[in-house]
Structure formats: C-alpha cells, structure tokens
Amino acid sequence: MKKIGKSILEINLSRIQKNYLVTTKKLKKGVTTAVVVKANAYGLGMKEVSKTLYEGGCRDFCVAYVEEAFALRKVCDDASIIIFNGLQHNEIEIVSSNKFIPVLNDLYQIELWNKWGKKSGQKLPGIIHVDTGMGRLGLTESNFERIAHDPKYTEYIDIKYLMSHLSCADTPLSLDNERQLKLMMKYSHMMPNVKVTFANSAGVYLGYDYQFDHVRPGCAIYGVNPIPSWPTPVQQVATLMGEVVQIRTIEHDQTISYQGRYRAHKGDKIATVLCGYADGYHRALSNNSFAFYDGMRLPVVGNVTMDMIMLDVSSVPETKLEHMNYVELLGDNITVDELAFRARTIGYEVLTSLGNRFERIYK
Amino acid sequence: MKKIGKSILEINLSRIQKNYLVTTKKLKKGVTTAVVVKANAYGLGMKEVSKTLYEGGCRDFCVAYVEEAFALRKVCDDASIIIFNGLQHNEIEIVSSNKFIPVLNDLYQIELWNKWGKKSGQKLPGIIHVDTGMGRLGLTESNFERIAHDPKYTEYIDIKYLMSHLSCADTPLSLDNERQLKLMMKYSHMMPNVKVTFANSAGVYLGYDYQFDHVRPGCAIYGVNPIPSWPTPVQQVATLMGEVVQIRTIEHDQTISYQGRYRAHKGDKIATVLCGYADGYHRALSNNSFAFYDGMRLPVVGNVTMDMIMLDVSSVPETKLEHMNYVELLGDNITVDELAFRARTIGYEVLTSLGNRFERIYK
C-alpha cells in the first residue's frame, strides 16, 4: 500500500452481514431482530452499517438519541426505529411525527406519550421498559404494577413490546441471568398480550429461553465476542492499519516517549506509527500491546502519545522493513477483544473510541 | 436549565484567552508562541478555539495533519501553520502551495522538501526536527550532523526553526530535562543562525532556559495543569453537564449496571445520567468517580455504560432532587486533572475523548 499520510480504518461490511446472519440463525422460530446502531454503530459508521444491514434484510434498528434516529431515517426510510432514551418533553412532537418508537423508561415518559396520543386521537407506538436488575432505566416493580393493573396509563399507547435489559449475559454462569429471566417472565404474565424484547447479543447466545419474541443484538454484529469465555461466533469487522512514518536505529541507549517508561538500546530499531490516544488507541496500551506485521508481533514501547505510538521492530529483517509501510493495530491478528483486554476495558469501548482522523474504507 | 434530551459540553473561550495570556506572560522577552490545536484543539473544537486565540493576538498554530492545516486556514487565513507530521510524497504540492510549514522529521522528508524547493526555484519554509530524547520523530544525532555540516541538504529550505521535543517536562525533577536541554544547546550551536523551538506547555513553565526563541504550548491553554506537582497556573475550560434522565428509589436490594459491580440497598436513590464511554466518559471511571451538584459529590456507582452512568444521589435532599436536571461531570469542581487521575490517564486523553453527542456551547 502506498503511504497516504494517515492510517487506514477498514470496515468489512460483508462481515457485518455475516455476523448478522450467524446471530439471527441462533434464534428460535418467529423471533424478530432489531440491530443496535447507536453511537454511530458502535463507532463504525451508522450510515454505512445500517445500509448494509438493510440490504441484508434487517428492517428494525435501535438508537439512543433522537438525532441518531433522524440520521438513520435518511438512510433507511421505511425502517422501524426504536429510541432507547425515550423522550423528553421537547422531543414528543418530533418523535411522533416521524413515527419513531420511544422506549418509555418511567412513569413520566409513559404519561407524556399517553397524553400526546390522547391529544392526537390515536394510539402511538411505544415500548414499556421495566427494570429486572440492570438498575439503569425502566420502571421499578411497584410502578410497573401500577401500569399493568390500570390500563388507563397506556390507553393511547400501542405497546409494541415489554422490554428489559440483561446486566450479566456475557457471564453465562452468573445467577443474575436466571434471576432476571424469572422476573421477565413474571412481568410478561402481568401483561399477557404484549410481546417481549429482552436479549442483547449475549442474551441471544444464552439460548431460546432468553429470546422471547424480539432480540436486540449489538456487539456481536460488530465483531465483539458476546460471551468472552466461549469461542467467538463472529468475525472481526474493523481493521486498523497504522501508517509507519519513521523507522530509527537507536544510536545511544535512550528512553522512548513521555516519562521515559521504556529504555531502548543501541542498535534497536524503533518505528513510529500514526495513531495515538486522540485516535482512540487508548493510553492504557502504553508498553502493553502489539502491532502485527508479516507473522510477527511487534511490541508497543513507551507511552502512547496523542497522535503516535512507537514499536520495537528490531526483530523484523532489514529486507522486510523497507516495505513495512503499514502495520495491523487491530484486526484478525490483534482482535478487538484482545486490545480491550490489554487496555483493561471491553471491546465496545475500543470500537466507540475509534477516531475520525483515519482514512475510512468500507468494503 | 430546561432538559433537552442530551448533556451539555460548555467550552469557555474567554478562559482559553486567559490561559493563553497567563502562559505567554511566563515568556522571556522576544520569545514567540505557536499554540497547538491538533486533534480538534484537544477535542474542544479547532474552529472556535483558533478563532478565539486569533482574536487574542495569536498568529502561529501547530497541527498534526495536513487536513487539520486546511481546516485551520479556513478560520484564520493569514495564520502561520506548522504541520508536525511533516509530509509524505503525495502531500508536497498541497503543503507548498498553501504555504504550510512542515516539520521535517527525517532525512527523507528533508530531501523531499529540498528537491521540491529546487524544482520550484525558491526556498521553502520548513522546520528541522532533531531528537534529543523523546525517541518519536526527529533526526538522530548522526543524521543531524550530516545536515548541519553539509548545507546542500537544506539549500532550498528556509529553516524557520530547529525543533526538538521534551519528554519529561511535566516532571521538573527529572534529569532528562537537563539532559535534553544540553543536547538542544549543542545542536543549536551546530546551526548557529537558526532559531530554536523547544518547549511545550510544561517547558514554558520550567523557565527561561527552556524557552529559546519560540514555544509551542498546548495542554495549558485547554486547562490541563502542565506540571501536576505544582499548583495549576490555568483555569478549567471544559464543563460537562450531564443530563439526569431518571431518578429511581431502590425497592429491593439490587445491583446496578453491567456485571453487578455495585450493590444498592432498599431506599437508595440512583440517578441515571446521559453520558457514557461512547461520549468519552471512560469506562475506567466505573465505581471510581463523582459528579458534583450543589456542593455535594455524588459517587458514580456501577460500571460506566456506553450511553449512561449511574450516581448514588441518596444524600441529596428531596427538595433539591426535584431540580437536579443536570450535574457537573467535569468542570471547576471535578477538574480535567482529577478525572484523568481517576481514569488512570492524563488530562489530554480526557479532553480528546470527549464525544460529539453533547450539545456544545461556546461562551
């Protein structure tokens, strides 16, 4: 590859389609799917990702913000769009006129939406969110009981689903999964004619019991292993090729990068690569990760800086060094899950951190 | 403040001007300044920040990429723009015709630029970068000697500065500072008629010896304390007000957020705030930071999620809870340096991580 003065982030759209297929194949008959494309499709580009999924047959999507719903509508004009954050007072009219489906996370949002339905003389589509153990959004048990027992609260709401969210689905042995499942079943019985949406990616892979009527995969579509202790069912989607802008031979022993946290010795070869923490290559990877080139793992040495990292490339033969214009920083050989482990986080944060100074290529 | 369905990132431009003034007041007479505005002005908005600095008298700026130079030129059309990454083969013509000033980081870049100057029959402005201990970019000692001893290498280059970069300036007691300073003086003597640019923000505050002819402050302008062990000379620039979207009273003991890493008890009040790691609120802050509201510090409980965090707000009186629409996540009370310390990183990374789903307000 010819040098272009910046690193290259390649998003493999056909693998996104494959991950979608492989994930939906895990579903019992009749279960439908809305793919989560919030946060710019986990950093990979909502426009391109949604279009690809749409072409692959996906018609339902989930976002967090109203703005994201708008951006998505421009790409997929007949898609069904669920907004996780629900709605604030100033957003009701926009959400309603655009036929977005808000997740109603508390009594306040239910009341807002129901009143608006009454005012406009029609039932408005909405999702009732009840907390089963995540403790983030959703009705508490007592508030849910009020809603379930008194139909007036939701008289003007066309309840598409009863929703809840798993907190520990990536840990199959966690007792919390079963506890949440039992609560979900209990709540579902209290609203017998309403479909249920419960599972995220990991929930899908936990099996049929967790799938109910509708699932909301996210991370698996983007190549993150939904259940880290199991073999990954999905393929890597993002490949980050860092551009090598300089290779130096150390002339006297010296430290590399800020705070001098790595000592290089005379004769060592150090490559400088265009990718730093401002590009989403976490500073936590300082002295603690690798790049991949031609079958070799090249250690990141010294602190990650804002725009660049340094690699010890002493092990690369001189003849190969000449052609080393790009190295893999993330991809099939340094997976998103490995990079996350090294940065003491999860694959999701690795993806959402990816910056906008790369050349982005969709294939 | 009325709820708007998203959190608010306020950038205080007048404090940017103040930080610029306070920093340039530390300079000995005659020393000039180029402010570093790479990486979208450390995440705070290059357009707005540069315009403000320009109005405050700043005419010289530094960026990392050619694209950043272009974006800057649109805002400040007669500014002098230094490009740290130097140039690749395909960028020469653009850099030259736009009168950008490349930092020439190795023999290859010097040769490219010199040849282009010869071809166009004029001396082109450039900066010669020599490594004194950072080990990232810049000529090695032996390569610098070649350049210094043989004027043909730079015959068609109008050398604006001889440049180097400090690696440990934020640690005044580090012996590396003196070591780099001595090398810089030695190299400067080898190119006696060329001005020197050496100090970053911390270097400016280390004193006159480190300032030479020209300095390149960055972090101090944006409110990061350049020397953490000294009292900060600058003011906070970024204030992040997280929108509270739900407050729940816990009905039965339960865990909060993914992996159940925080246990809330019956009667606890938990607030959910619109800001997650996709917005740059690092997951490393899970169970390890605070929000600020009305004189109180409210702990972040449970894991930071992609779009939201949870706070224990049990200590806030009921009457105040009603009006708690926004809480400070970053600002005068939770400084960028504190947030960085809690996330086991530096203020720079906190700023460059800030996302684009906030309502950004410049004042």
XYZ file of C-alpha atoms in Angstrom:
726
model
C 0.000 0.000 0.000
C 1.221 3.456 -0.876
C 1.687 5.845 2.024
C -1.005 8.460 2.291
C -0.038 10.413 5.377
C -2.606 8.773 7.617
C -3.633 5.431 8.969
C -6.417 3.362 7.467
C -9.523 2.048 9.207
C -11.196 -0.590 7.111
C -14.743 -1.677 7.951
C -15.714 -5.001 6.462
C -19.391 -4.660 5.639
C -19.771 -8.179 4.305
C -18.625 -9.495 7.668
C -21.251 -7.330 9.335
C -23.830 -9.098 7.187
C -22.313 -12.467 8.099
C -22.339 -11.663 11.810
C -25.957 -10.616 11.482
C -26.815 -13.908 9.754
C -24.874 -16.043 12.214
C -26.572 -14.276 15.128
C -30.105 -14.450 13.744
C -29.581 -18.159 12.951
C -29.367 -18.712 16.699
C -32.958 -17.542 17.113
C -35.915 -19.804 17.663
C -38.612 -19.623 15.036
C -40.603 -16.409 14.913
C -38.226 -14.261 16.934
C -37.539 -10.919 15.252
C -34.460 -8.723 15.486
C -33.614 -5.044 15.805
C -29.905 -4.304 15.458
C -28.475 -1.677 17.788
C -26.749 1.054 15.769
C -26.458 3.738 18.462
C -23.223 5.674 18.994
C -22.537 5.783 15.248
C -22.990 2.000 15.036
C -20.510 1.467 17.867
C -18.100 3.843 16.163
C -18.059 2.066 12.814
C -20.363 4.384 10.845
C -24.135 4.266 11.237
C -24.875 5.247 7.681
C -22.824 2.528 6.022
C -23.563 -0.142 8.604
C -27.334 0.413 8.572
C -27.484 0.436 4.803
C -25.624 -2.868 4.698
C -27.876 -4.446 7.292
C -30.924 -3.143 5.473
C -29.693 -4.756 2.266
C -29.200 -7.945 4.266
C -32.866 -7.923 5.240
C -32.795 -6.064 8.561
C -35.723 -3.658 8.974
C -35.619 -2.862 12.698
C -32.972 -0.741 14.406
C -32.300 0.701 17.840
C -30.630 4.031 18.620
C -30.110 6.030 21.805
C -30.859 9.604 20.703
C -33.492 11.321 18.572
C -30.681 12.775 16.430
C -29.465 9.267 15.711
C -32.994 8.259 14.701
C -33.077 11.128 12.203
C -29.735 10.217 10.697
C -30.886 6.622 10.363
C -34.194 7.567 8.745
C -32.270 9.300 5.975
C -30.554 6.022 5.109
C -33.423 3.569 5.605
C -36.649 5.443 5.046
C -39.054 2.623 5.879
C -37.130 1.152 8.801
C -38.668 0.768 12.228
C -36.578 2.831 14.649
C -36.564 2.318 18.408
C -35.167 5.126 20.602
C -33.718 3.769 23.854
C -33.562 7.112 25.653
C -37.288 7.525 25.240
C -38.251 11.140 25.113
C -38.093 14.456 26.898
C -40.876 16.991 26.770
C -39.368 18.936 23.868
C -38.980 15.814 21.723
C -42.547 14.484 21.711
C -43.733 16.133 18.533
C -40.640 15.148 16.553
C -40.731 11.545 17.741
C -44.424 11.273 16.980
C -44.448 12.907 13.553
C -41.512 10.773 12.420
C -43.084 7.558 13.676
C -40.085 6.712 15.824
C -40.775 4.203 18.601
C -39.718 5.527 22.006
C -38.752 3.256 24.850
C -40.796 4.560 27.773
C -38.458 4.290 30.705
C -40.544 5.631 33.575
C -43.986 6.898 34.585
C -43.132 10.384 33.373
C -42.352 9.252 29.832
C -45.405 6.987 29.751
C -47.605 9.865 30.858
C -46.104 12.237 28.269
C -46.640 9.768 25.456
C -50.128 8.709 26.547
C -51.272 12.333 26.784
C -49.890 13.068 23.347
C -51.747 10.074 21.965
C -54.960 11.267 23.550
C -54.447 14.751 22.157
C -53.786 13.451 18.660
C -56.662 10.980 18.887
C -54.676 7.854 18.111
C -52.628 5.148 19.738
C -48.901 5.874 19.469
C -46.315 3.097 19.219
C -44.152 2.718 22.328
C -42.170 0.198 24.311
C -42.666 -0.235 28.043
C -39.332 -0.704 29.792
C -39.261 -2.485 33.133
C -36.106 -2.979 35.190
C -35.289 -6.575 36.087
C -31.841 -5.984 37.565
C -29.850 -3.577 35.442
C -30.803 -0.590 37.609
C -30.292 1.903 34.828
C -33.618 2.750 33.194
C -37.043 1.170 33.252
C -39.958 1.044 35.658
C -39.470 -0.242 39.170
C -41.586 -3.200 40.226
C -44.196 -1.091 42.015
C -44.509 1.354 39.127
C -44.807 -1.476 36.654
C -47.592 -2.988 38.737
C -49.488 0.290 38.506
C -49.180 0.301 34.729
C -50.069 -3.367 34.386
C -53.135 -3.128 36.618
C -54.540 0.113 35.297
C -54.953 0.205 31.507
C -55.660 3.947 31.627
C -51.950 4.699 31.899
C -51.364 3.264 28.458
C -54.777 3.820 26.865
C -53.313 5.757 23.938
C -50.142 3.723 23.602
C -49.801 0.900 21.119
C -47.433 -1.208 23.251
C -45.105 -2.848 20.762
C -43.079 -4.660 23.391
C -42.464 -5.054 27.045
C -38.710 -4.575 27.362
C -35.979 -5.282 29.858
C -32.184 -5.474 29.698
C -29.740 -8.118 30.926
C -26.815 -6.977 33.059
C -24.655 -10.117 33.139
C -25.483 -12.010 29.934
C -21.787 -12.086 28.988
C -21.217 -14.264 32.069
C -23.354 -17.375 31.494
C -22.665 -18.742 34.986
C -23.948 -15.598 36.701
C -27.059 -16.304 38.762
C -28.287 -12.850 37.803
C -29.280 -14.121 34.368
C -31.741 -16.625 35.733
C -32.999 -14.130 38.287
C -33.672 -11.556 35.569
C -35.260 -14.183 33.332
C -37.711 -15.205 36.052
C -38.676 -11.597 36.694
C -39.134 -11.003 32.973
C -41.489 -13.986 32.786
C -43.398 -12.771 35.810
C -43.810 -9.279 34.350
C -44.761 -10.716 30.987
C -47.580 -12.668 32.619
C -48.842 -9.421 34.083
C -49.142 -8.029 30.526
C -50.191 -11.202 28.764
C -50.969 -9.849 25.304
C -47.790 -7.879 24.847
C -44.701 -9.209 23.107
C -41.392 -9.195 24.949
C -37.944 -7.880 23.931
C -35.237 -8.938 26.346
C -31.947 -10.226 24.916
C -28.861 -8.301 23.780
C -26.151 -10.130 21.766
C -25.055 -12.265 24.685
C -28.676 -12.962 25.578
C -29.261 -14.358 22.083
C -26.403 -16.809 22.571
C -27.619 -17.823 26.050
C -30.366 -19.722 24.237
C -34.067 -19.874 23.407
C -35.278 -19.146 26.955
C -33.826 -15.664 26.771
C -35.102 -14.749 23.326
C -38.855 -14.299 23.901
C -40.349 -12.506 20.833
C -37.710 -9.991 19.824
C -33.970 -9.503 20.364
C -31.597 -6.526 20.164
C -28.076 -7.623 19.238
C -25.307 -5.031 19.053
C -21.720 -6.011 19.853
C -21.793 -9.376 18.064
C -22.688 -7.659 14.796
C -19.528 -5.568 15.141
C -17.179 -8.473 15.825
C -17.014 -8.334 19.615
C -17.296 -11.770 21.209
C -20.591 -11.531 23.135
C -19.585 -14.195 25.676
C -15.816 -13.930 26.263
C -15.479 -17.322 27.934
C -16.896 -19.087 24.884
C -15.303 -19.321 21.418
C -16.354 -16.307 19.393
C -19.190 -16.961 16.942
C -18.465 -13.803 14.939
C -15.772 -12.367 12.691
C -13.672 -9.225 13.123
C -15.195 -6.215 11.372
C -12.713 -3.388 11.956
C -9.138 -3.488 10.710
C -6.868 -0.619 11.669
C -3.689 -0.333 9.630
C -1.297 2.118 11.234
C 0.970 4.045 8.887
C 4.659 3.779 9.706
C 6.100 7.271 9.303
C 9.613 6.701 10.567
C 11.974 3.892 11.498
C 15.025 4.882 13.511
C 18.049 2.929 14.602
C 18.959 3.851 18.157
C 22.471 5.324 18.244
C 22.916 5.580 22.014
C 20.810 3.935 24.730
C 17.829 6.192 25.318
C 14.263 6.195 26.572
C 11.268 6.291 24.248
C 8.271 8.643 24.574
C 6.891 10.632 27.502
C 8.034 9.888 31.033
C 10.778 7.640 29.679
C 8.925 4.465 30.532
C 10.791 2.289 28.008
C 14.542 2.080 27.529
C 15.836 1.303 24.047
C 19.376 0.130 23.450
C 21.969 0.917 20.807
C 21.083 -0.857 17.583
C 17.371 -1.272 18.410
C 15.001 -0.261 15.658
C 12.014 1.825 16.642
C 9.105 2.519 14.290
C 6.788 5.488 14.752
C 3.178 4.902 13.713
C 0.418 7.454 13.081
C -2.153 6.525 15.714
C -2.484 7.841 19.234
C -4.987 8.218 22.005
C -6.700 11.069 20.167
C -7.485 8.416 17.552
C -8.855 6.005 20.145
C -5.714 3.972 20.713
C -6.000 4.056 24.492
C -3.123 5.377 26.546
C -3.661 2.316 28.749
C -1.977 0.350 25.937
C 1.366 2.023 26.716
C 4.088 -0.665 26.924
C 1.233 -3.142 26.840
C 0.195 -4.083 23.327
C 1.400 -5.207 19.929
C 1.159 -4.416 16.270
C 1.145 -7.250 13.753
C 3.241 -7.426 10.607
C 4.051 -10.379 8.373
C 3.538 -13.032 11.026
C 5.350 -11.059 13.726
C 4.073 -9.335 16.835
C 5.821 -6.007 17.383
C 5.561 -4.570 20.907
C 4.297 -1.064 21.577
C 7.128 0.592 23.508
C 6.819 3.640 25.717
C 3.745 5.712 26.376
C 1.067 6.072 23.726
C 1.091 9.753 22.697
C -1.750 11.865 21.355
C -1.015 11.241 17.683
C 1.526 8.426 17.570
C 2.831 5.212 19.056
C 6.253 3.611 18.866
C 7.018 -0.045 18.155
C 10.156 -2.098 18.670
C 10.707 -3.522 15.189
C 14.221 -4.868 15.804
C 13.029 -8.407 15.047
C 11.928 -7.539 11.501
C 14.559 -8.444 8.871
C 16.027 -5.425 7.057
C 14.614 -6.536 3.707
C 11.099 -6.629 5.098
C 11.493 -3.397 6.999
C 11.782 -1.485 3.730
C 8.272 -2.473 2.742
C 6.701 -2.065 6.154
C 4.509 0.910 5.286
C 1.553 -0.198 7.394
C 1.152 -2.458 10.413
C -2.028 -4.000 11.801
C -3.060 -2.393 15.080
C -6.495 -4.020 15.215
C -7.933 -6.795 13.080
C -7.795 -10.565 12.631
C -4.461 -10.825 14.426
C -4.916 -8.248 17.172
C -8.628 -8.672 17.822
C -10.900 -6.057 19.329
C -11.282 -8.324 22.363
C -7.518 -8.654 22.823
C -6.976 -4.926 22.501
C -9.756 -4.340 25.031
C -8.237 -6.824 27.477
C -4.867 -5.100 27.175
C -6.458 -1.681 27.724
C -8.371 -3.065 30.742
C -11.748 -2.473 29.126
C -14.247 -4.157 26.788
C -14.412 -4.388 23.009
C -17.322 -1.954 22.880
C -15.175 0.869 24.248
C -12.338 0.068 21.838
C -14.768 0.491 18.932
C -16.586 3.590 20.165
C -13.211 5.261 20.803
C -12.026 4.978 17.189
C -11.344 8.476 15.909
C -12.051 10.373 12.732
C -8.527 11.110 11.501
C -8.214 7.775 9.727
C -8.874 7.126 6.091
C -12.085 5.106 6.460
C -12.625 2.419 3.851
C -15.796 0.342 3.638
C -15.626 -2.931 1.768
C -31.793 24.628 32.886
C -34.574 23.006 30.903
C -33.978 19.407 29.891
C -33.067 18.971 26.252
C -32.565 15.238 25.921
C -28.799 15.426 25.934
C -25.906 16.524 28.053
C -24.169 19.853 27.613
C -20.486 20.465 26.953
C -19.628 24.081 27.549
C -16.302 25.437 26.290
C -15.249 28.667 27.945
C -13.457 30.603 25.220
C -12.623 33.576 27.413
C -10.742 31.236 29.727
C -8.826 29.933 26.721
C -7.735 33.503 26.062
C -6.813 33.914 29.729
C -4.792 30.708 29.749
C -3.012 31.886 26.620
C -2.191 35.220 28.267
C -1.054 33.676 31.541
C 1.176 31.257 29.647
C 2.727 33.816 27.313
C 3.379 36.104 30.304
C 5.832 33.461 31.507
C 7.994 34.013 28.440
C 11.233 35.943 28.382
C 11.286 38.931 26.084
C 11.217 38.189 22.373
C 10.046 34.601 22.604
C 7.172 33.876 20.219
C 4.383 31.335 20.542
C 2.526 28.869 18.340
C -0.451 27.245 20.045
C -1.003 23.559 19.363
C -4.530 22.987 18.027
C -4.112 19.460 16.646
C -6.711 16.747 17.306
C -9.568 19.248 17.017
C -7.873 21.540 19.557
C -7.517 18.653 22.011
C -11.142 17.748 21.420
C -12.567 21.181 22.210
C -13.209 22.412 18.668
C -10.420 23.713 16.461
C -12.567 26.211 14.622
C -13.874 28.027 17.688
C -10.664 27.740 19.697
C -8.408 29.009 16.901
C -10.694 31.911 16.127
C -10.647 32.925 19.783
C -6.876 32.684 20.014
C -6.516 34.640 16.790
C -8.702 37.391 18.225
C -6.478 37.288 21.292
C -3.434 38.012 19.157
C -2.148 34.540 18.347
C -0.937 34.175 14.755
C 1.008 30.908 14.870
C -0.535 27.477 15.229
C 0.602 23.852 15.164
C -1.371 20.882 13.829
C -0.527 17.232 13.192
C -2.169 16.554 9.825
C -2.457 18.358 6.501
C -6.259 18.085 6.780
C -6.092 19.936 10.080
C -3.989 22.648 8.451
C -6.656 23.099 5.789
C -9.455 23.344 8.321
C -7.443 25.913 10.258
C -6.648 28.004 7.178
C -10.369 28.427 6.598
C -10.727 30.054 10.010
C -7.516 32.097 10.145
C -6.489 32.875 6.598
C -3.227 34.662 7.364
C -2.060 32.430 10.198
C 1.268 30.647 10.122
C 0.565 26.911 10.302
C 3.121 24.323 11.345
C 2.443 20.656 10.493
C 4.078 18.294 12.990
C 3.752 15.156 10.874
C 5.797 16.782 8.143
C 4.890 15.414 4.772
C 4.559 12.304 2.672
C 5.311 12.237 -1.020
C 1.693 12.829 -2.064
C 1.348 15.881 0.166
C 4.256 18.036 -1.063
C 2.366 20.068 -3.612
C -0.521 20.819 -1.264
C 1.736 21.801 1.605
C 3.818 24.020 -0.635
C 1.017 25.792 -2.476
C -0.783 26.541 0.788
C 2.365 27.868 2.441
C 2.061 25.458 5.360
C 5.279 24.914 7.306
C 6.182 21.233 7.559
C 8.262 19.856 10.384
C 10.920 17.809 8.614
C 11.327 14.775 10.797
C 13.968 12.739 8.977
C 16.368 12.743 6.022
C 13.630 11.516 3.709
C 11.343 14.456 4.440
C 14.234 16.930 4.202
C 15.212 15.508 0.839
C 11.627 15.633 -0.447
C 11.216 19.253 0.591
C 14.648 20.389 -0.630
C 14.091 18.805 -4.036
C 10.704 20.473 -4.334
C 12.273 23.815 -3.467
C 14.929 23.315 -6.138
C 12.298 22.363 -8.682
C 10.178 25.408 -7.888
C 13.235 27.670 -7.802
C 12.700 29.051 -4.309
C 13.461 28.385 -0.684
C 10.531 26.712 1.068
C 9.785 27.256 4.756
C 10.468 24.237 6.946
C 11.428 23.214 10.461
C 14.275 20.794 11.129
C 13.353 18.371 13.878
C 16.141 16.722 15.855
C 15.548 14.137 18.569
C 17.034 14.967 21.969
C 15.435 12.147 23.936
C 11.795 11.706 23.013
C 12.591 8.925 20.533
C 9.480 9.561 18.479
C 10.301 11.703 15.460
C 13.266 13.866 14.504
C 16.757 13.283 13.187
C 19.162 11.073 15.082
C 22.428 12.658 16.169
C 24.429 11.276 13.247
C 21.844 12.342 10.689
C 21.639 15.794 12.216
C 25.405 16.115 11.956
C 25.182 15.373 8.236
C 22.585 18.096 7.785
C 24.447 20.592 9.925
C 27.783 20.028 8.192
C 26.576 19.924 4.633
C 24.401 22.912 3.651
C 23.440 21.216 0.390
C 20.848 19.110 2.208
C 18.875 22.220 3.065
C 19.919 24.511 0.209
C 16.317 25.147 -0.833
C 14.835 25.167 2.640
C 14.188 28.360 4.551
C 14.814 26.878 8.013
C 12.377 28.650 10.292
C 13.415 26.757 13.400
C 15.481 23.937 14.727
C 12.996 21.937 16.791
C 13.031 19.295 19.476
C 10.501 17.978 21.979
C 10.721 17.413 25.732
C 9.661 14.031 27.090
C 9.562 14.702 30.838
C 8.860 18.424 31.201
C 5.849 17.690 33.410
C 8.286 16.235 35.959
C 10.609 19.134 36.872
C 12.911 16.915 38.936
C 13.582 14.522 36.061
C 17.214 14.591 34.990
C 16.016 14.044 31.434
C 15.024 17.697 31.180
C 18.549 18.946 31.751
C 19.957 16.233 29.517
C 17.652 17.247 26.670
C 18.354 20.928 27.271
C 22.112 20.390 26.970
C 21.690 18.436 23.747
C 19.412 21.141 22.355
C 22.057 23.766 23.105
C 24.739 21.627 21.493
C 22.681 21.107 18.342
C 21.776 24.776 18.260
C 25.463 25.684 18.232
C 25.907 23.427 15.234
C 23.298 25.534 13.364
C 24.173 28.930 14.816
C 21.980 31.167 12.693
C 18.775 29.208 13.131
C 16.176 29.960 15.780
C 15.131 27.217 18.177
C 11.673 25.917 19.178
C 11.820 23.540 22.113
C 9.265 23.950 24.902
C 5.729 22.572 25.179
C 3.392 23.929 27.906
C 5.368 22.367 30.740
C 8.615 23.519 29.152
C 7.391 27.120 29.228
C 6.779 26.843 32.966
C 10.187 25.223 33.575
C 11.643 28.673 32.957
C 13.640 30.879 30.601
C 16.381 28.306 29.892
C 13.885 26.083 28.157
C 12.189 28.728 26.045
C 14.852 29.606 23.449
C 13.201 31.614 20.612
C 9.788 30.017 20.201
C 7.450 27.837 22.288
C 4.538 25.513 21.499
C 2.057 25.344 24.376
C -0.945 23.034 24.122
C -2.422 21.469 27.260
C -2.133 24.587 29.449
C -4.301 26.541 27.023
C -7.025 23.918 27.475
C -6.970 23.946 31.272
C -4.752 20.924 31.934
C -2.160 21.593 34.644
C 1.140 21.347 32.733
C 3.153 20.370 35.817
C 0.904 18.258 38.084
C 3.116 18.596 41.161
C 2.853 22.391 41.067
C -0.280 24.489 41.634
C -2.089 24.910 38.353
C -1.491 28.266 36.626
C -4.510 27.864 34.357
C -8.288 27.741 34.545
C -10.685 24.951 33.569
C -12.009 25.361 30.048
C -14.422 22.459 29.560
C -17.549 21.998 31.661
C -19.610 18.891 31.080
C -23.123 18.997 32.493
C -24.684 15.545 32.421
C -28.436 15.432 31.982
C -30.273 13.455 34.654
C -32.902 11.385 32.852
C -34.192 9.305 35.706
C -34.037 9.070 39.480
C -35.203 5.812 40.997
C -35.722 4.749 44.562
C -34.467 1.216 45.046
C -37.337 -1.034 46.158
C -35.357 -4.200 46.908
C -31.583 -4.549 47.297
C -30.159 -4.939 43.818
C -27.005 -4.436 41.796
C -26.513 -1.520 39.432
C -25.277 -1.746 35.825
C -23.337 -4.430 33.979
C -21.557 -7.183 35.872
C -23.330 -6.121 39.057
C -20.275 -4.407 40.460
C -22.219 -2.125 42.834
C -24.913 -3.182 45.267
C -27.658 -0.663 46.042
C -29.893 -1.060 49.059
C -33.596 -0.520 49.636
C -34.314 3.194 49.851
C -31.178 4.287 47.983
C -31.749 6.815 45.259
C -29.992 6.217 41.966
C -29.823 8.818 39.199
C -29.198 7.891 35.575
C -27.216 10.442 33.558
C -26.819 10.737 29.779
C -23.084 10.257 29.325
C -21.192 7.046 28.732
C -17.938 5.778 27.363
C -19.112 6.405 23.798
C -19.167 10.067 24.864
C -15.645 9.878 26.275
C -16.551 9.236 29.902
C -14.015 6.436 30.315
C -15.176 3.046 31.489
C -12.177 3.145 33.841
C -14.260 5.608 35.906
C -16.666 2.805 36.881
C -17.261 2.914 40.656
C -14.416 5.403 40.717
C -15.554 8.964 40.174
C -18.013 11.629 41.200
C -20.476 14.100 39.809
C -20.914 17.454 41.506
C -24.221 19.071 42.410
C -24.950 21.957 44.762
C -21.872 21.500 46.922
C -22.183 17.712 47.034
C -20.079 14.990 45.461
C -22.230 12.168 44.142
C -20.436 8.862 43.502
C -20.597 7.075 40.155
C -21.929 3.621 41.023
C -21.572 0.519 38.909
C -19.960 0.205 35.515
C -19.997 3.108 33.094
C -22.160 2.003 30.142
C -21.970 3.092 26.524
C -24.521 5.900 26.818
C -25.136 6.389 30.531
C -23.760 6.380 34.044
C -25.499 5.958 37.375
C -24.967 8.058 40.504
C -25.894 7.435 44.125
C -27.874 10.576 44.947
C -29.263 9.376 48.271
C -27.509 12.236 50.071
C -29.363 14.927 48.105
C -32.400 16.297 49.992
C -35.727 15.537 48.329
C -36.452 19.226 47.698
C -33.195 19.646 45.784
C -33.571 16.383 43.915
C -36.592 17.777 42.084
C -34.496 20.466 40.460
C -31.479 18.295 39.744
C -31.788 18.323 35.967
C -28.050 18.488 35.301
C -24.961 17.526 37.294
C -21.358 18.557 36.694
C -19.263 15.661 35.413
C -16.237 17.788 34.509
C -15.511 21.421 35.337
C -14.362 23.630 38.187
C -15.331 21.045 40.798
C -14.344 17.828 39.037
C -11.305 19.055 37.131
C -9.905 17.503 33.998
C -6.827 16.526 36.005
C -8.894 14.812 38.699
C -10.977 12.929 36.156
C -7.780 11.845 34.416
C -6.240 10.658 37.675
C -9.366 8.627 38.439
C -9.342 7.106 34.949
C -5.611 6.292 35.327
C -4.626 8.589 32.468
C -3.778 12.244 31.761
C -5.949 15.294 31.170
C -5.088 15.320 27.476
C -6.789 11.967 26.928
C -9.870 13.055 28.897
C -10.247 16.023 26.540
C -9.528 14.237 23.264
C -12.043 11.533 24.226
C -14.991 13.925 24.555
C -17.658 12.824 22.106
C -19.972 14.548 19.683
C -23.379 13.688 21.112
C -23.345 16.607 23.529
C -24.929 19.961 22.977
C -21.758 22.026 22.555
C -21.942 25.579 23.799
C -19.132 28.099 23.345
C -19.096 31.112 25.602
